């Protein structure tokens, strides 16, 4: 009930604010063109950082007095919010929406239909969704009077969340106001899905983003831009976005590019049906993050790593032998005898009381984690070894070593 009251209150106050502050004229543009709006704007150009800061101090930036949802570093809203200009000046944590807008026109639909027969519809859809060369997003060029990243390309349009406004309501409102795209439940040409929340900060902004994906099947000519917010809309493939960002990163919103990275990781995880594991950076959809790059993780499946003339196996055997003789004072060769008797040296150490259950992780780490894998790979003459190595997921630092980890 309280949430419903909050939404109703926001709608009332938001309507008043829009009537007072928003320009209602909109200009229709094709998303494939690069023209700009011709509607006169009443705010100063803020592409110059000095001018922007001065305008923020004077409260003359676009929507300067809007009460926005400021939060703490854990995404807990403040009691009363803050004026938008104050939030920008003091780089306060706040909420904003980031929206991937996938544009599927009639030609795209024909390509999807030809991708497979009727018995393989779901597989074809997944393949099409992950085809970055043929997956097109609607990208905004921000106007030159924005109070953050004016004039930059935004691959994830959205907006700052108002005080008391839910992420979902903000995303729905921004789509309609800025681009005339209706993503409400009754819409016939667009749909929207909430994906996750994520924190982002750099030297200019600190934000808790709400990530959404919109699938838009309408015509590009139906898009009507809000002139004080958007100067142009471009239809660009994900592959081209990635290349353009490499060629000229300063032309893009950095938080928008980060949001695209998160989206692509999340999309890949869903395609592969990866589980959301508690404690992992990509396992918490309320605080989603990029996985750190793993260093080395071995998945040892029934000797599949030993196609290199047993080079790696010999290294592991030598490490186990060294550990048994130096750490447990076992006679030379005893580790191999335990292996022959019990199937693995570790099982033999447990069975004959040389180690307890609580020492398994420690002993395994010492015997497996620091094998010189890089040297082994460089000396190997059998290329099939590399084919059996999978770098897959991050390592829990509390459970295994920080560098090379072998999982038997």
PDB file of C-alpha atoms in Angstrom, residues 45-318:
ATOM      1  CA  UNK A  45      25.471  25.233 -23.941  1.00  0.00           C
ATOM      2  CA  UNK A  46      27.178  23.173 -21.202  1.00  0.00           C
ATOM      3  CA  UNK A  47      29.668  21.218 -23.294  1.00  0.00           C
ATOM      4  CA  UNK A  48      32.368  23.406 -21.754  1.00  0.00           C
ATOM      5  CA  UNK A  49      33.102  22.052 -18.264  1.00  0.00           C
ATOM      6  CA  UNK A  50      33.676  25.504 -16.770  1.00  0.00           C
ATOM      7  CA  UNK A  51      30.350  26.757 -18.116  1.00  0.00           C
ATOM      8  CA  UNK A  52      28.621  23.625 -16.822  1.00  0.00           C
ATOM      9  CA  UNK A  53      29.939  24.047 -13.276  1.00  0.00           C
ATOM     10  CA  UNK A  54      28.980  27.713 -13.232  1.00  0.00           C
ATOM     11  CA  UNK A  55      25.478  26.917 -14.499  1.00  0.00           C
ATOM     12  CA  UNK A  56      25.076  24.226 -11.832  1.00  0.00           C
ATOM     13  CA  UNK A  57      26.101  26.708  -9.129  1.00  0.00           C
ATOM     14  CA  UNK A  58      23.619  29.272 -10.417  1.00  0.00           C
ATOM     15  CA  UNK A  59      20.877  26.673 -10.767  1.00  0.00           C
ATOM     16  CA  UNK A  60      20.364  27.462 -14.450  1.00  0.00           C
ATOM     17  CA  UNK A  61      20.969  23.981 -15.882  1.00  0.00           C
ATOM     18  CA  UNK A  62      18.190  21.869 -17.320  1.00  0.00           C
ATOM     19  CA  UNK A  63      15.862  20.635 -14.536  1.00  0.00           C
ATOM     20  CA  UNK A  64      18.217  22.087 -11.890  1.00  0.00           C
ATOM     21  CA  UNK A  65      15.579  22.143  -9.121  1.00  0.00           C
ATOM     22  CA  UNK A  66      14.167  18.662  -9.774  1.00  0.00           C
ATOM     23  CA  UNK A  67      14.166  16.618  -6.553  1.00  0.00           C
ATOM     24  CA  UNK A  68      16.018  13.415  -7.419  1.00  0.00           C
ATOM     25  CA  UNK A  69      16.537  10.145  -5.592  1.00  0.00           C
ATOM     26  CA  UNK A  70      19.903  10.351  -3.869  1.00  0.00           C
ATOM     27  CA  UNK A  71      21.139   7.235  -2.086  1.00  0.00           C
ATOM     28  CA  UNK A  72      24.048   6.012   0.010  1.00  0.00           C
ATOM     29  CA  UNK A  73      26.769   3.695  -1.259  1.00  0.00           C
ATOM     30  CA  UNK A  74      24.480   0.715  -0.603  1.00  0.00           C
ATOM     31  CA  UNK A  75      21.607   2.132  -2.707  1.00  0.00           C
ATOM     32  CA  UNK A  76      19.504   3.094   0.321  1.00  0.00           C
ATOM     33  CA  UNK A  77      17.522   6.281  -0.490  1.00  0.00           C
ATOM     34  CA  UNK A  78      18.101   9.424   1.541  1.00  0.00           C
ATOM     35  CA  UNK A  79      15.208  10.796   3.559  1.00  0.00           C
ATOM     36  CA  UNK A  80      14.221  13.682   1.287  1.00  0.00           C
ATOM     37  CA  UNK A  81      16.306  13.509  -1.883  1.00  0.00           C
ATOM     38  CA  UNK A  82      18.272  16.472  -3.245  1.00  0.00           C
ATOM     39  CA  UNK A  83      18.007  19.046  -5.998  1.00  0.00           C
ATOM     40  CA  UNK A  84      19.455  17.761  -9.238  1.00  0.00           C
ATOM     41  CA  UNK A  85      22.024  20.567  -9.514  1.00  0.00           C
ATOM     42  CA  UNK A  86      23.275  19.925  -5.974  1.00  0.00           C
ATOM     43  CA  UNK A  87      23.558  16.211  -6.710  1.00  0.00           C
ATOM     44  CA  UNK A  88      25.685  16.932  -9.782  1.00  0.00           C
ATOM     45  CA  UNK A  89      27.914  19.490  -8.062  1.00  0.00           C
ATOM     46  CA  UNK A  90      28.636  17.278  -5.068  1.00  0.00           C
ATOM     47  CA  UNK A  91      28.751  14.046  -7.088  1.00  0.00           C
ATOM     48  CA  UNK A  92      26.227  12.384  -4.802  1.00  0.00           C
ATOM     49  CA  UNK A  93      25.245   8.759  -5.129  1.00  0.00           C
ATOM     50  CA  UNK A  94      21.894   8.670  -6.896  1.00  0.00           C
ATOM     51  CA  UNK A  95      19.697   6.381  -8.965  1.00  0.00           C
ATOM     52  CA  UNK A  96      19.356   6.355 -12.749  1.00  0.00           C
ATOM     53  CA  UNK A  97      18.010   4.013 -15.390  1.00  0.00           C
ATOM     54  CA  UNK A  98      20.047   2.499 -18.216  1.00  0.00           C
ATOM     55  CA  UNK A  99      18.043   1.024 -21.080  1.00  0.00           C
ATOM     56  CA  UNK A 100      19.277  -1.190 -23.888  1.00  0.00           C
ATOM     57  CA  UNK A 101      16.867  -0.566 -26.783  1.00  0.00           C
ATOM     58  CA  UNK A 102      17.015  -3.435 -29.256  1.00  0.00           C
ATOM     59  CA  UNK A 103      15.406  -2.355 -32.519  1.00  0.00           C
ATOM     60  CA  UNK A 104      13.937  -5.133 -34.616  1.00  0.00           C
ATOM     61  CA  UNK A 105      12.413  -3.977 -37.885  1.00  0.00           C
ATOM     62  CA  UNK A 106      10.611  -6.013 -40.547  1.00  0.00           C
ATOM     63  CA  UNK A 107      13.854  -6.905 -42.350  1.00  0.00           C
ATOM     64  CA  UNK A 108      15.369  -8.209 -39.113  1.00  0.00           C
ATOM     65  CA  UNK A 109      12.280 -10.306 -38.472  1.00  0.00           C
ATOM     66  CA  UNK A 110      12.612 -11.887 -41.952  1.00  0.00           C
ATOM     67  CA  UNK A 111      16.247 -12.759 -41.233  1.00  0.00           C
ATOM     68  CA  UNK A 112      15.273 -14.317 -37.910  1.00  0.00           C
ATOM     69  CA  UNK A 113      12.540 -16.368 -39.571  1.00  0.00           C
ATOM     70  CA  UNK A 114      15.011 -17.709 -42.143  1.00  0.00           C
ATOM     71  CA  UNK A 115      17.564 -18.627 -39.478  1.00  0.00           C
ATOM     72  CA  UNK A 116      15.909 -21.976 -38.730  1.00  0.00           C
ATOM     73  CA  UNK A 117      12.818 -24.120 -39.192  1.00  0.00           C
ATOM     74  CA  UNK A 118       9.755 -24.147 -36.980  1.00  0.00           C
ATOM     75  CA  UNK A 119      11.142 -26.993 -34.861  1.00  0.00           C
ATOM     76  CA  UNK A 120      14.135 -24.919 -33.821  1.00  0.00           C
ATOM     77  CA  UNK A 121      12.550 -21.572 -33.076  1.00  0.00           C
ATOM     78  CA  UNK A 122      14.036 -21.054 -29.613  1.00  0.00           C
ATOM     79  CA  UNK A 123      17.541 -21.957 -30.735  1.00  0.00           C
ATOM     80  CA  UNK A 124      17.291 -19.569 -33.673  1.00  0.00           C
ATOM     81  CA  UNK A 125      16.102 -16.776 -31.410  1.00  0.00           C
ATOM     82  CA  UNK A 126      19.031 -17.283 -29.046  1.00  0.00           C
ATOM     83  CA  UNK A 127      21.512 -17.269 -31.895  1.00  0.00           C
ATOM     84  CA  UNK A 128      19.979 -14.111 -33.334  1.00  0.00           C
ATOM     85  CA  UNK A 129      19.956 -12.348 -29.965  1.00  0.00           C
ATOM     86  CA  UNK A 130      23.683 -13.021 -29.519  1.00  0.00           C
ATOM     87  CA  UNK A 131      24.673 -11.969 -33.042  1.00  0.00           C
ATOM     88  CA  UNK A 132      26.315  -8.629 -32.270  1.00  0.00           C
ATOM     89  CA  UNK A 133      26.761  -7.729 -35.931  1.00  0.00           C
ATOM     90  CA  UNK A 134      23.035  -7.992 -36.563  1.00  0.00           C
ATOM     91  CA  UNK A 135      21.724  -6.836 -33.184  1.00  0.00           C
ATOM     92  CA  UNK A 136      20.918  -3.140 -33.474  1.00  0.00           C
ATOM     93  CA  UNK A 137      20.514  -0.698 -30.612  1.00  0.00           C
ATOM     94  CA  UNK A 138      18.969   2.756 -30.633  1.00  0.00           C
ATOM     95  CA  UNK A 139      21.692   5.148 -29.479  1.00  0.00           C
ATOM     96  CA  UNK A 140      21.029   8.721 -28.421  1.00  0.00           C
ATOM     97  CA  UNK A 141      23.212  11.749 -28.989  1.00  0.00           C
ATOM     98  CA  UNK A 142      22.638  13.854 -25.878  1.00  0.00           C
ATOM     99  CA  UNK A 143      21.820  17.524 -26.316  1.00  0.00           C
ATOM    100  CA  UNK A 144      24.405  20.207 -25.598  1.00  0.00           C
ATOM    101  CA  UNK A 145      22.482  21.518 -22.572  1.00  0.00           C
ATOM    102  CA  UNK A 146      22.543  18.326 -20.486  1.00  0.00           C
ATOM    103  CA  UNK A 147      24.067  18.613 -17.005  1.00  0.00           C
ATOM    104  CA  UNK A 148      26.059  15.384 -17.473  1.00  0.00           C
ATOM    105  CA  UNK A 149      28.035  14.319 -20.550  1.00  0.00           C
ATOM    106  CA  UNK A 150      26.437  16.909 -22.892  1.00  0.00           C
ATOM    107  CA  UNK A 151      26.817  16.079 -26.572  1.00  0.00           C
ATOM    108  CA  UNK A 152      27.985  12.507 -25.918  1.00  0.00           C
ATOM    109  CA  UNK A 153      26.629   9.325 -27.455  1.00  0.00           C
ATOM    110  CA  UNK A 154      24.529   7.278 -25.031  1.00  0.00           C
ATOM    111  CA  UNK A 155      24.146   3.555 -25.837  1.00  0.00           C
ATOM    112  CA  UNK A 156      21.792   3.040 -22.871  1.00  0.00           C
ATOM    113  CA  UNK A 157      19.243   5.906 -22.803  1.00  0.00           C
ATOM    114  CA  UNK A 158      17.410   6.487 -19.548  1.00  0.00           C
ATOM    115  CA  UNK A 159      17.342   9.149 -16.892  1.00  0.00           C
ATOM    116  CA  UNK A 160      17.892  10.177 -13.307  1.00  0.00           C
ATOM    117  CA  UNK A 161      15.269   8.665 -11.008  1.00  0.00           C
ATOM    118  CA  UNK A 162      13.069  11.150  -9.175  1.00  0.00           C
ATOM    119  CA  UNK A 163      12.608  11.070  -5.423  1.00  0.00           C
ATOM    120  CA  UNK A 164      10.033   8.412  -4.540  1.00  0.00           C
ATOM    121  CA  UNK A 165      10.039   7.079  -8.109  1.00  0.00           C
ATOM    122  CA  UNK A 166      10.553   3.343  -8.747  1.00  0.00           C
ATOM    123  CA  UNK A 167      13.169   2.337 -11.313  1.00  0.00           C
ATOM    124  CA  UNK A 168      10.483   0.722 -13.471  1.00  0.00           C
ATOM    125  CA  UNK A 169       8.284   3.816 -13.598  1.00  0.00           C
ATOM    126  CA  UNK A 170      11.262   5.986 -14.489  1.00  0.00           C
ATOM    127  CA  UNK A 171      12.279   3.705 -17.361  1.00  0.00           C
ATOM    128  CA  UNK A 172       8.741   3.650 -18.727  1.00  0.00           C
ATOM    129  CA  UNK A 173       8.455   7.445 -18.443  1.00  0.00           C
ATOM    130  CA  UNK A 174      11.841   8.156 -20.040  1.00  0.00           C
ATOM    131  CA  UNK A 175      11.083   5.950 -23.029  1.00  0.00           C
ATOM    132  CA  UNK A 176       7.854   7.812 -23.705  1.00  0.00           C
ATOM    133  CA  UNK A 177       9.147  11.329 -23.005  1.00  0.00           C
ATOM    134  CA  UNK A 178      12.457  11.133 -24.843  1.00  0.00           C
ATOM    135  CA  UNK A 179      11.626   8.818 -27.756  1.00  0.00           C
ATOM    136  CA  UNK A 180       7.840   8.320 -27.890  1.00  0.00           C
ATOM    137  CA  UNK A 181       8.267   4.579 -27.261  1.00  0.00           C
ATOM    138  CA  UNK A 182       5.434   3.063 -25.250  1.00  0.00           C
ATOM    139  CA  UNK A 183       6.665   0.169 -23.140  1.00  0.00           C
ATOM    140  CA  UNK A 184       3.587  -0.126 -20.947  1.00  0.00           C
ATOM    141  CA  UNK A 185       1.924  -3.498 -20.558  1.00  0.00           C
ATOM    142  CA  UNK A 186      -0.596  -2.739 -23.299  1.00  0.00           C
ATOM    143  CA  UNK A 187       1.987  -1.772 -25.917  1.00  0.00           C
ATOM    144  CA  UNK A 188       1.941  -3.707 -29.187  1.00  0.00           C
ATOM    145  CA  UNK A 189       5.326  -2.702 -30.618  1.00  0.00           C
ATOM    146  CA  UNK A 190       7.609  -2.584 -27.570  1.00  0.00           C
ATOM    147  CA  UNK A 191       8.282  -4.594 -24.423  1.00  0.00           C
ATOM    148  CA  UNK A 192      10.555  -3.974 -21.440  1.00  0.00           C
ATOM    149  CA  UNK A 193      12.306  -6.232 -18.931  1.00  0.00           C
ATOM    150  CA  UNK A 194      14.193  -5.303 -15.765  1.00  0.00           C
ATOM    151  CA  UNK A 195      17.566  -7.082 -15.689  1.00  0.00           C
ATOM    152  CA  UNK A 196      19.580  -5.954 -12.642  1.00  0.00           C
ATOM    153  CA  UNK A 197      20.927  -3.060 -10.550  1.00  0.00           C
ATOM    154  CA  UNK A 198      24.582  -2.045 -10.540  1.00  0.00           C
ATOM    155  CA  UNK A 199      26.883   0.564  -8.980  1.00  0.00           C
ATOM    156  CA  UNK A 200      29.167   2.762 -11.066  1.00  0.00           C
ATOM    157  CA  UNK A 201      31.529   5.574 -10.154  1.00  0.00           C
ATOM    158  CA  UNK A 202      34.282   7.618 -11.740  1.00  0.00           C
ATOM    159  CA  UNK A 203      35.666  11.119 -11.281  1.00  0.00           C
ATOM    160  CA  UNK A 204      32.424  12.718 -12.517  1.00  0.00           C
ATOM    161  CA  UNK A 205      29.552  10.570 -11.269  1.00  0.00           C
ATOM    162  CA  UNK A 206      28.463   8.054  -8.632  1.00  0.00           C
ATOM    163  CA  UNK A 207      25.308   6.203  -9.568  1.00  0.00           C
ATOM    164  CA  UNK A 208      23.250   3.120  -8.823  1.00  0.00           C
ATOM    165  CA  UNK A 209      21.916   2.074 -12.197  1.00  0.00           C
ATOM    166  CA  UNK A 210      18.781   0.101 -12.920  1.00  0.00           C
ATOM    167  CA  UNK A 211      19.394  -1.939 -16.097  1.00  0.00           C
ATOM    168  CA  UNK A 212      16.536  -2.614 -18.511  1.00  0.00           C
ATOM    169  CA  UNK A 213      16.161  -4.178 -21.936  1.00  0.00           C
ATOM    170  CA  UNK A 214      13.551  -2.851 -24.346  1.00  0.00           C
ATOM    171  CA  UNK A 215      12.664  -4.643 -27.551  1.00  0.00           C
ATOM    172  CA  UNK A 216      11.232  -2.118 -30.003  1.00  0.00           C
ATOM    173  CA  UNK A 217       9.519  -3.352 -33.156  1.00  0.00           C
ATOM    174  CA  UNK A 218       8.131  -0.040 -34.354  1.00  0.00           C
ATOM    175  CA  UNK A 219       9.278   2.140 -37.218  1.00  0.00           C
ATOM    176  CA  UNK A 220      12.250   4.434 -36.827  1.00  0.00           C
ATOM    177  CA  UNK A 221      10.089   7.233 -38.232  1.00  0.00           C
ATOM    178  CA  UNK A 222       7.733   6.878 -35.250  1.00  0.00           C
ATOM    179  CA  UNK A 223      10.446   7.979 -32.843  1.00  0.00           C
ATOM    180  CA  UNK A 224       9.881  11.525 -31.628  1.00  0.00           C
ATOM    181  CA  UNK A 225      12.821  13.022 -29.816  1.00  0.00           C
ATOM    182  CA  UNK A 226      12.547  15.389 -26.874  1.00  0.00           C
ATOM    183  CA  UNK A 227      14.646  18.294 -28.217  1.00  0.00           C
ATOM    184  CA  UNK A 228      16.070  19.605 -24.943  1.00  0.00           C
ATOM    185  CA  UNK A 229      17.240  16.100 -24.023  1.00  0.00           C
ATOM    186  CA  UNK A 230      18.163  14.409 -27.322  1.00  0.00           C
ATOM    187  CA  UNK A 231      19.754  15.834 -30.453  1.00  0.00           C
ATOM    188  CA  UNK A 232      19.684  12.677 -32.591  1.00  0.00           C
ATOM    189  CA  UNK A 233      18.932   8.953 -32.512  1.00  0.00           C
ATOM    190  CA  UNK A 234      21.138   6.468 -34.340  1.00  0.00           C
ATOM    191  CA  UNK A 235      20.570   2.800 -35.126  1.00  0.00           C
ATOM    192  CA  UNK A 236      23.915   1.055 -34.579  1.00  0.00           C
ATOM    193  CA  UNK A 237      24.893  -2.594 -34.267  1.00  0.00           C
ATOM    194  CA  UNK A 238      26.511  -3.759 -31.040  1.00  0.00           C
ATOM    195  CA  UNK A 239      29.668  -4.652 -32.955  1.00  0.00           C
ATOM    196  CA  UNK A 240      29.879  -1.154 -34.404  1.00  0.00           C
ATOM    197  CA  UNK A 241      29.265   0.403 -30.985  1.00  0.00           C
ATOM    198  CA  UNK A 242      32.184  -1.553 -29.587  1.00  0.00           C
ATOM    199  CA  UNK A 243      34.458  -0.515 -32.452  1.00  0.00           C
ATOM    200  CA  UNK A 244      33.384   3.131 -32.350  1.00  0.00           C
ATOM    201  CA  UNK A 245      34.030   3.223 -28.607  1.00  0.00           C
ATOM    202  CA  UNK A 246      37.557   1.954 -29.211  1.00  0.00           C
ATOM    203  CA  UNK A 247      38.161   4.448 -32.021  1.00  0.00           C
ATOM    204  CA  UNK A 248      36.845   7.470 -30.119  1.00  0.00           C
ATOM    205  CA  UNK A 249      36.051   6.676 -26.455  1.00  0.00           C
ATOM    206  CA  UNK A 250      35.657  10.364 -25.580  1.00  0.00           C
ATOM    207  CA  UNK A 251      32.567  10.565 -27.787  1.00  0.00           C
ATOM    208  CA  UNK A 252      30.679   8.160 -25.528  1.00  0.00           C
ATOM    209  CA  UNK A 253      29.237   8.212 -22.025  1.00  0.00           C
ATOM    210  CA  UNK A 254      31.636   6.069 -19.932  1.00  0.00           C
ATOM    211  CA  UNK A 255      28.902   4.746 -17.650  1.00  0.00           C
ATOM    212  CA  UNK A 256      26.816   3.840 -20.694  1.00  0.00           C
ATOM    213  CA  UNK A 257      29.670   1.819 -22.169  1.00  0.00           C
ATOM    214  CA  UNK A 258      30.140   0.069 -18.816  1.00  0.00           C
ATOM    215  CA  UNK A 259      26.421  -0.729 -18.755  1.00  0.00           C
ATOM    216  CA  UNK A 260      26.722  -2.312 -22.218  1.00  0.00           C
ATOM    217  CA  UNK A 261      29.546  -4.534 -20.932  1.00  0.00           C
ATOM    218  CA  UNK A 262      27.360  -5.653 -18.038  1.00  0.00           C
ATOM    219  CA  UNK A 263      24.455  -6.301 -20.395  1.00  0.00           C
ATOM    220  CA  UNK A 264      26.562  -8.467 -22.717  1.00  0.00           C
ATOM    221  CA  UNK A 265      27.913 -10.496 -19.783  1.00  0.00           C
ATOM    222  CA  UNK A 266      24.399 -10.975 -18.394  1.00  0.00           C
ATOM    223  CA  UNK A 267      23.073 -11.954 -21.832  1.00  0.00           C
ATOM    224  CA  UNK A 268      25.832 -14.542 -22.241  1.00  0.00           C
ATOM    225  CA  UNK A 269      25.186 -15.968 -18.786  1.00  0.00           C
ATOM    226  CA  UNK A 270      21.483 -16.359 -19.530  1.00  0.00           C
ATOM    227  CA  UNK A 271      22.181 -17.943 -22.910  1.00  0.00           C
ATOM    228  CA  UNK A 272      24.469 -20.509 -21.268  1.00  0.00           C
ATOM    229  CA  UNK A 273      22.005 -20.904 -18.383  1.00  0.00           C
ATOM    230  CA  UNK A 274      24.686 -20.189 -15.816  1.00  0.00           C
ATOM    231  CA  UNK A 275      23.529 -20.304 -12.236  1.00  0.00           C
ATOM    232  CA  UNK A 276      23.612 -17.197 -10.063  1.00  0.00           C
ATOM    233  CA  UNK A 277      26.072 -18.267  -7.377  1.00  0.00           C
ATOM    234  CA  UNK A 278      25.981 -16.419  -4.071  1.00  0.00           C
ATOM    235  CA  UNK A 279      29.193 -14.582  -3.302  1.00  0.00           C
ATOM    236  CA  UNK A 280      30.200 -14.096  -6.934  1.00  0.00           C
ATOM    237  CA  UNK A 281      30.269 -10.684  -8.639  1.00  0.00           C
ATOM    238  CA  UNK A 282      27.748 -11.731 -11.278  1.00  0.00           C
ATOM    239  CA  UNK A 283      25.557 -13.667  -8.859  1.00  0.00           C
ATOM    240  CA  UNK A 284      23.821 -10.728  -7.176  1.00  0.00           C
ATOM    241  CA  UNK A 285      21.336  -8.997  -9.457  1.00  0.00           C
ATOM    242  CA  UNK A 286      20.893  -6.227  -6.890  1.00  0.00           C
ATOM    243  CA  UNK A 287      24.622  -5.399  -7.105  1.00  0.00           C
ATOM    244  CA  UNK A 288      25.678  -6.759 -10.454  1.00  0.00           C
ATOM    245  CA  UNK A 289      29.293  -6.368 -11.572  1.00  0.00           C
ATOM    246  CA  UNK A 290      31.731  -7.551 -14.198  1.00  0.00           C
ATOM    247  CA  UNK A 291      33.518 -10.775 -13.358  1.00  0.00           C
ATOM    248  CA  UNK A 292      37.203 -10.184 -12.690  1.00  0.00           C
ATOM    249  CA  UNK A 293      39.421 -11.862 -15.226  1.00  0.00           C
ATOM    250  CA  UNK A 294      40.525 -15.261 -13.900  1.00  0.00           C
ATOM    251  CA  UNK A 295      44.187 -16.107 -13.934  1.00  0.00           C
ATOM    252  CA  UNK A 296      44.263 -19.861 -14.465  1.00  0.00           C
ATOM    253  CA  UNK A 297      41.672 -22.494 -13.637  1.00  0.00           C
ATOM    254  CA  UNK A 298      42.134 -26.113 -14.684  1.00  0.00           C
ATOM    255  CA  UNK A 299      39.239 -28.494 -15.070  1.00  0.00           C
ATOM    256  CA  UNK A 300      40.863 -31.931 -14.923  1.00  0.00           C
ATOM    257  CA  UNK A 301      38.411 -34.433 -16.408  1.00  0.00           C
ATOM    258  CA  UNK A 302      39.710 -38.049 -16.472  1.00  0.00           C
ATOM    259  CA  UNK A 303      43.247 -37.248 -17.603  1.00  0.00           C
ATOM    260  CA  UNK A 304      42.094 -35.048 -20.479  1.00  0.00           C
ATOM    261  CA  UNK A 305      44.886 -32.601 -19.635  1.00  0.00           C
ATOM    262  CA  UNK A 306      47.591 -35.187 -20.015  1.00  0.00           C
ATOM    263  CA  UNK A 307      47.822 -35.339 -23.794  1.00  0.00           C
ATOM    264  CA  UNK A 308      51.164 -33.501 -23.682  1.00  0.00           C
ATOM    265  CA  UNK A 309      53.417 -36.481 -23.178  1.00  0.00           C
ATOM    266  CA  UNK A 310      52.427 -36.518 -19.495  1.00  0.00           C
ATOM    267  CA  UNK A 311      54.449 -33.351 -18.850  1.00  0.00           C
ATOM    268  CA  UNK A 312      51.781 -31.816 -16.636  1.00  0.00           C
ATOM    269  CA  UNK A 313      51.021 -35.135 -14.917  1.00  0.00           C
ATOM    270  CA  UNK A 314      54.692 -35.546 -14.072  1.00  0.00           C
ATOM    271  CA  UNK A 315      54.809 -32.047 -12.607  1.00  0.00           C
ATOM    272  CA  UNK A 316      51.805 -32.778 -10.410  1.00  0.00           C
ATOM    273  CA  UNK A 317      53.220 -36.138  -9.335  1.00  0.00           C
ATOM    274  CA  UNK A 318      56.509 -34.495  -8.385  1.00  0.00           C
TER     275      UNK A 318
END
